[in-house]
């Protein structure tokens, strides 16, 4: 019954925003309406490229990726309500992710269902990096798991996003064209292999975020 969309404008000051929409019929975006809830408060130094987004499973935390290869963490006082989100902390990996100012930076973001693993797309390196969280959902406890997967054989497009099925054995990657992978070991991105399955919904070379309905029978993407 909720849809959230990030927007950015790298050529305008304060171009970042996250907006919230209500669906009067669950999972039916044709019934969506903007409810005037918007997040525009970001820590000092955040570039004008907020790209990827993920939510804690109970709606009490929001995570955003930026072009400086950081993950921003917001606590959400009222579950799923953007107007109650407050900035808490930032995660940065300057060893594995591209350095700030190089290329597009971090884009896709996904968490294991129990919050103990985090996956970040570096859209410059075209790799998915995996991190272990010693405290579930707390990015201040994240450490590189020494696991990654390169998608460069499938695509060279930037601003790529990421999703997994609930079992962690299927991974979906893309931004305009979408690709499906199988993980031999659940939630271990280093065991991924391409299924030779792709989907191009239209002429959307650089579409934005995408995701699936709870049953996996509906797919949504923004452009």
Tab-separated table of C-alpha atoms in Angstrom:
chain	number	residue	atom	x	y	z
A	1	UNK	CA	0.000	0.000	0.000
A	2	UNK	CA	3.053	2.298	-0.149
A	3	UNK	CA	5.495	3.210	-2.900
A	4	UNK	CA	8.725	5.162	-2.329
A	5	UNK	CA	10.722	6.854	-5.088
A	6	UNK	CA	14.137	8.505	-4.917
A	7	UNK	CA	14.901	11.455	-7.166
A	8	UNK	CA	18.032	13.449	-7.727
A	9	UNK	CA	19.352	16.287	-9.841
A	10	UNK	CA	23.097	16.492	-9.973
A	11	UNK	CA	22.943	19.945	-11.518
A	12	UNK	CA	20.802	21.581	-8.860
A	13	UNK	CA	21.540	22.341	-5.211
A	14	UNK	CA	19.435	20.277	-2.834
A	15	UNK	CA	18.256	18.112	-5.706
A	16	UNK	CA	17.860	14.970	-3.599
A	17	UNK	CA	14.478	13.746	-2.394
A	18	UNK	CA	12.579	10.623	-1.396
A	19	UNK	CA	8.813	10.752	-1.922
A	20	UNK	CA	6.037	8.573	-0.542
A	21	UNK	CA	2.889	7.495	-2.387
A	22	UNK	CA	-0.248	5.676	-1.189
A	23	UNK	CA	-1.894	2.833	-3.114
A	24	UNK	CA	-5.605	2.544	-2.383
A	25	UNK	CA	-5.471	-1.006	-3.770
A	26	UNK	CA	-2.436	-2.979	-2.605
A	27	UNK	CA	0.185	-3.623	-5.296
A	28	UNK	CA	-1.849	-1.737	-7.944
A	29	UNK	CA	0.187	1.339	-8.941
A	30	UNK	CA	-2.684	2.686	-11.033
A	31	UNK	CA	-4.363	3.553	-7.700
A	32	UNK	CA	-1.350	5.509	-6.426
A	33	UNK	CA	-1.482	9.093	-5.170
A	34	UNK	CA	1.215	11.359	-3.730
A	35	UNK	CA	0.594	11.960	-0.019
A	36	UNK	CA	2.938	14.969	0.278
A	37	UNK	CA	5.374	13.074	2.494
A	38	UNK	CA	8.932	13.848	1.388
A	39	UNK	CA	12.441	13.434	2.762
A	40	UNK	CA	14.884	16.183	1.795
A	41	UNK	CA	17.097	16.264	4.908
A	42	UNK	CA	20.545	14.814	4.237
A	43	UNK	CA	23.845	15.085	6.124
A	44	UNK	CA	26.329	17.778	5.160
A	45	UNK	CA	28.512	16.779	2.236
A	46	UNK	CA	25.955	14.448	0.658
A	47	UNK	CA	26.291	14.736	-3.140
A	48	UNK	CA	23.247	15.567	-5.241
A	49	UNK	CA	22.914	11.935	-6.245
A	50	UNK	CA	20.759	9.880	-3.908
A	51	UNK	CA	20.204	6.728	-5.933
A	52	UNK	CA	19.378	3.393	-4.281
A	53	UNK	CA	16.996	2.661	-1.409
A	54	UNK	CA	16.159	-0.197	0.948
A	55	UNK	CA	13.893	-0.576	3.975
A	56	UNK	CA	14.212	-2.624	7.125
A	57	UNK	CA	11.589	-5.366	7.026
A	58	UNK	CA	9.445	-3.733	9.730
A	59	UNK	CA	9.614	-0.217	8.242
A	60	UNK	CA	11.556	1.242	11.158
A	61	UNK	CA	14.703	2.070	9.177
A	62	UNK	CA	15.497	3.469	5.729
A	63	UNK	CA	18.802	3.114	3.872
A	64	UNK	CA	19.974	5.179	0.878
A	65	UNK	CA	23.021	4.995	-1.401
A	66	UNK	CA	24.887	8.029	-2.740
A	67	UNK	CA	27.269	8.883	-5.556
A	68	UNK	CA	30.097	9.161	-3.005
A	69	UNK	CA	29.786	5.419	-2.358
A	70	UNK	CA	28.170	5.749	1.030
A	71	UNK	CA	25.079	4.226	2.605
A	72	UNK	CA	22.944	6.579	4.713
A	73	UNK	CA	20.870	5.180	7.578
A	74	UNK	CA	17.655	6.825	8.819
A	75	UNK	CA	15.597	5.719	11.792
A	76	UNK	CA	11.841	5.930	11.169
A	77	UNK	CA	9.823	6.660	14.319
A	78	UNK	CA	6.492	5.695	12.749
A	79	UNK	CA	6.954	2.628	10.576
A	80	UNK	CA	6.914	3.330	6.846
A	81	UNK	CA	6.257	7.078	7.394
A	82	UNK	CA	8.882	9.206	5.622
A	83	UNK	CA	7.889	12.301	7.569
A	84	UNK	CA	9.158	10.614	10.756
A	85	UNK	CA	12.600	9.672	9.332
A	86	UNK	CA	15.722	11.119	10.972
A	87	UNK	CA	19.333	10.669	9.873
A	88	UNK	CA	21.381	8.384	12.126
A	89	UNK	CA	24.680	7.332	10.539
A	90	UNK	CA	26.725	6.767	7.381
A	91	UNK	CA	28.584	3.687	6.164
A	92	UNK	CA	31.610	4.118	3.880
A	93	UNK	CA	33.961	1.540	2.370
A	94	UNK	CA	36.900	3.361	0.781
A	95	UNK	CA	38.856	0.144	0.220
A	96	UNK	CA	36.525	-1.827	-2.048
A	97	UNK	CA	34.015	0.640	-3.489
A	98	UNK	CA	35.135	3.292	-6.000
A	99	UNK	CA	36.470	6.478	-4.513
A	100	UNK	CA	34.201	9.564	-4.306
A	101	UNK	CA	34.042	11.573	-7.494
A	102	UNK	CA	34.686	8.598	-9.759
A	103	UNK	CA	31.810	7.513	-11.963
A	104	UNK	CA	28.287	6.973	-10.670
A	105	UNK	CA	29.135	5.559	-7.250
A	106	UNK	CA	26.945	3.228	-5.216
A	107	UNK	CA	23.516	2.538	-6.705
A	108	UNK	CA	21.648	-0.687	-5.932
A	109	UNK	CA	21.186	-1.743	-2.305
A	110	UNK	CA	19.637	-4.826	-0.721
A	111	UNK	CA	19.592	-6.499	2.694
A	112	UNK	CA	19.256	-10.155	3.583
A	113	UNK	CA	15.825	-10.761	5.077
A	114	UNK	CA	17.254	-11.010	8.613
A	115	UNK	CA	19.427	-7.896	8.216
A	116	UNK	CA	22.760	-9.680	8.714
A	117	UNK	CA	24.061	-9.145	5.164
A	118	UNK	CA	24.119	-6.027	2.979
A	119	UNK	CA	24.693	-5.956	-0.779
A	120	UNK	CA	25.851	-2.787	-2.552
A	121	UNK	CA	26.219	-2.196	-6.296
A	122	UNK	CA	29.192	-0.157	-7.442
A	123	UNK	CA	27.953	1.089	-10.806
A	124	UNK	CA	31.446	2.172	-11.862
A	125	UNK	CA	33.111	-1.171	-11.203
A	126	UNK	CA	29.951	-3.101	-12.212
A	127	UNK	CA	30.247	-5.288	-9.137
A	128	UNK	CA	27.958	-6.340	-6.308
A	129	UNK	CA	29.820	-6.236	-2.971
A	130	UNK	CA	28.675	-8.192	0.087
A	131	UNK	CA	29.011	-7.036	3.715
A	132	UNK	CA	28.353	-8.774	7.025
A	133	UNK	CA	26.513	-6.896	9.784
A	134	UNK	CA	27.458	-8.217	13.220
A	135	UNK	CA	24.337	-6.503	14.575
A	136	UNK	CA	21.370	-6.993	12.252
A	137	UNK	CA	20.295	-3.861	10.371
A	138	UNK	CA	23.038	-1.734	12.005
A	139	UNK	CA	25.317	-0.500	9.204
A	140	UNK	CA	27.850	0.805	11.733
A	141	UNK	CA	28.692	-2.878	12.346
A	142	UNK	CA	29.160	-3.712	8.650
A	143	UNK	CA	32.405	-5.242	7.418
A	144	UNK	CA	33.398	-6.434	3.964
A	145	UNK	CA	32.709	-10.157	3.622
A	146	UNK	CA	35.433	-10.529	0.944
A	147	UNK	CA	32.715	-11.546	-1.505
A	148	UNK	CA	31.666	-9.866	-4.730
A	149	UNK	CA	30.188	-10.650	-8.136
A	150	UNK	CA	30.918	-8.894	-11.427
A	151	UNK	CA	28.103	-8.300	-13.920
A	152	UNK	CA	30.343	-6.735	-16.570
A	153	UNK	CA	29.698	-9.659	-18.932
A	154	UNK	CA	26.006	-8.699	-19.062
A	155	UNK	CA	25.930	-4.890	-18.971
A	156	UNK	CA	27.973	-1.698	-18.881
A	157	UNK	CA	25.114	0.617	-17.895
A	158	UNK	CA	25.421	2.798	-14.801
A	159	UNK	CA	22.828	3.330	-12.047
A	160	UNK	CA	22.145	-0.383	-11.751
A	161	UNK	CA	19.763	-1.637	-9.049
A	162	UNK	CA	19.483	-4.916	-7.196
A	163	UNK	CA	16.920	-7.331	-5.804
A	164	UNK	CA	16.824	-10.877	-4.419
A	165	UNK	CA	14.091	-13.435	-3.944
A	166	UNK	CA	13.149	-14.199	-0.296
A	167	UNK	CA	15.304	-17.348	-0.229
A	168	UNK	CA	18.477	-15.601	-1.361
A	169	UNK	CA	18.992	-18.056	-4.220
A	170	UNK	CA	17.925	-15.708	-7.017
A	171	UNK	CA	19.452	-12.301	-7.711
A	172	UNK	CA	18.116	-9.697	-10.131
A	173	UNK	CA	20.267	-6.866	-11.438
A	174	UNK	CA	19.585	-4.066	-13.858
A	175	UNK	CA	18.528	-0.590	-14.794
A	176	UNK	CA	16.704	-0.543	-18.105
A	177	UNK	CA	17.537	-4.120	-18.976
A	178	UNK	CA	17.319	-6.709	-16.195
A	179	UNK	CA	19.265	-9.918	-15.605
A	180	UNK	CA	18.610	-13.006	-13.484
A	181	UNK	CA	21.221	-15.010	-11.553
A	182	UNK	CA	21.226	-18.140	-9.403
A	183	UNK	CA	23.252	-18.329	-6.179
A	184	UNK	CA	24.550	-21.843	-5.500
A	185	UNK	CA	24.799	-20.919	-1.815
A	186	UNK	CA	21.926	-18.770	-0.576
A	187	UNK	CA	22.897	-15.157	0.163
A	188	UNK	CA	26.507	-15.727	-0.968
A	189	UNK	CA	26.960	-13.395	-3.927
A	190	UNK	CA	30.311	-14.954	-4.846
A	191	UNK	CA	28.444	-18.129	-5.880
A	192	UNK	CA	26.200	-16.331	-8.401
A	193	UNK	CA	25.985	-17.432	-12.027
A	194	UNK	CA	24.037	-15.902	-14.900
A	195	UNK	CA	20.859	-17.778	-15.849
A	196	UNK	CA	20.939	-16.449	-19.441
A	197	UNK	CA	17.593	-14.834	-18.646
A	198	UNK	CA	17.024	-11.131	-19.282
A	199	UNK	CA	14.124	-8.732	-19.616
A	200	UNK	CA	13.873	-5.409	-21.449
A	201	UNK	CA	10.535	-3.711	-20.679
A	202	UNK	CA	11.032	-0.956	-23.249
A	203	UNK	CA	13.460	1.691	-24.423
A	204	UNK	CA	14.569	2.589	-20.898
A	205	UNK	CA	18.353	2.549	-20.992
A	206	UNK	CA	18.719	4.135	-17.567
A	207	UNK	CA	15.622	3.287	-15.596
A	208	UNK	CA	15.668	3.719	-11.832
A	209	UNK	CA	14.773	1.381	-8.999
A	210	UNK	CA	12.875	-1.874	-9.398
A	211	UNK	CA	11.338	-4.479	-7.164
A	212	UNK	CA	8.817	-7.284	-6.879
A	213	UNK	CA	5.488	-7.833	-5.159
A	214	UNK	CA	5.395	-10.162	-2.157
A	215	UNK	CA	4.348	-13.163	-4.249
A	216	UNK	CA	6.979	-12.533	-6.926
A	217	UNK	CA	4.333	-12.369	-9.666
A	218	UNK	CA	4.566	-8.597	-10.184
A	219	UNK	CA	7.574	-6.475	-11.102
A	220	UNK	CA	7.809	-2.701	-10.762
A	221	UNK	CA	10.380	-0.270	-12.102
A	222	UNK	CA	10.712	3.495	-12.244
A	223	UNK	CA	12.002	5.578	-15.138
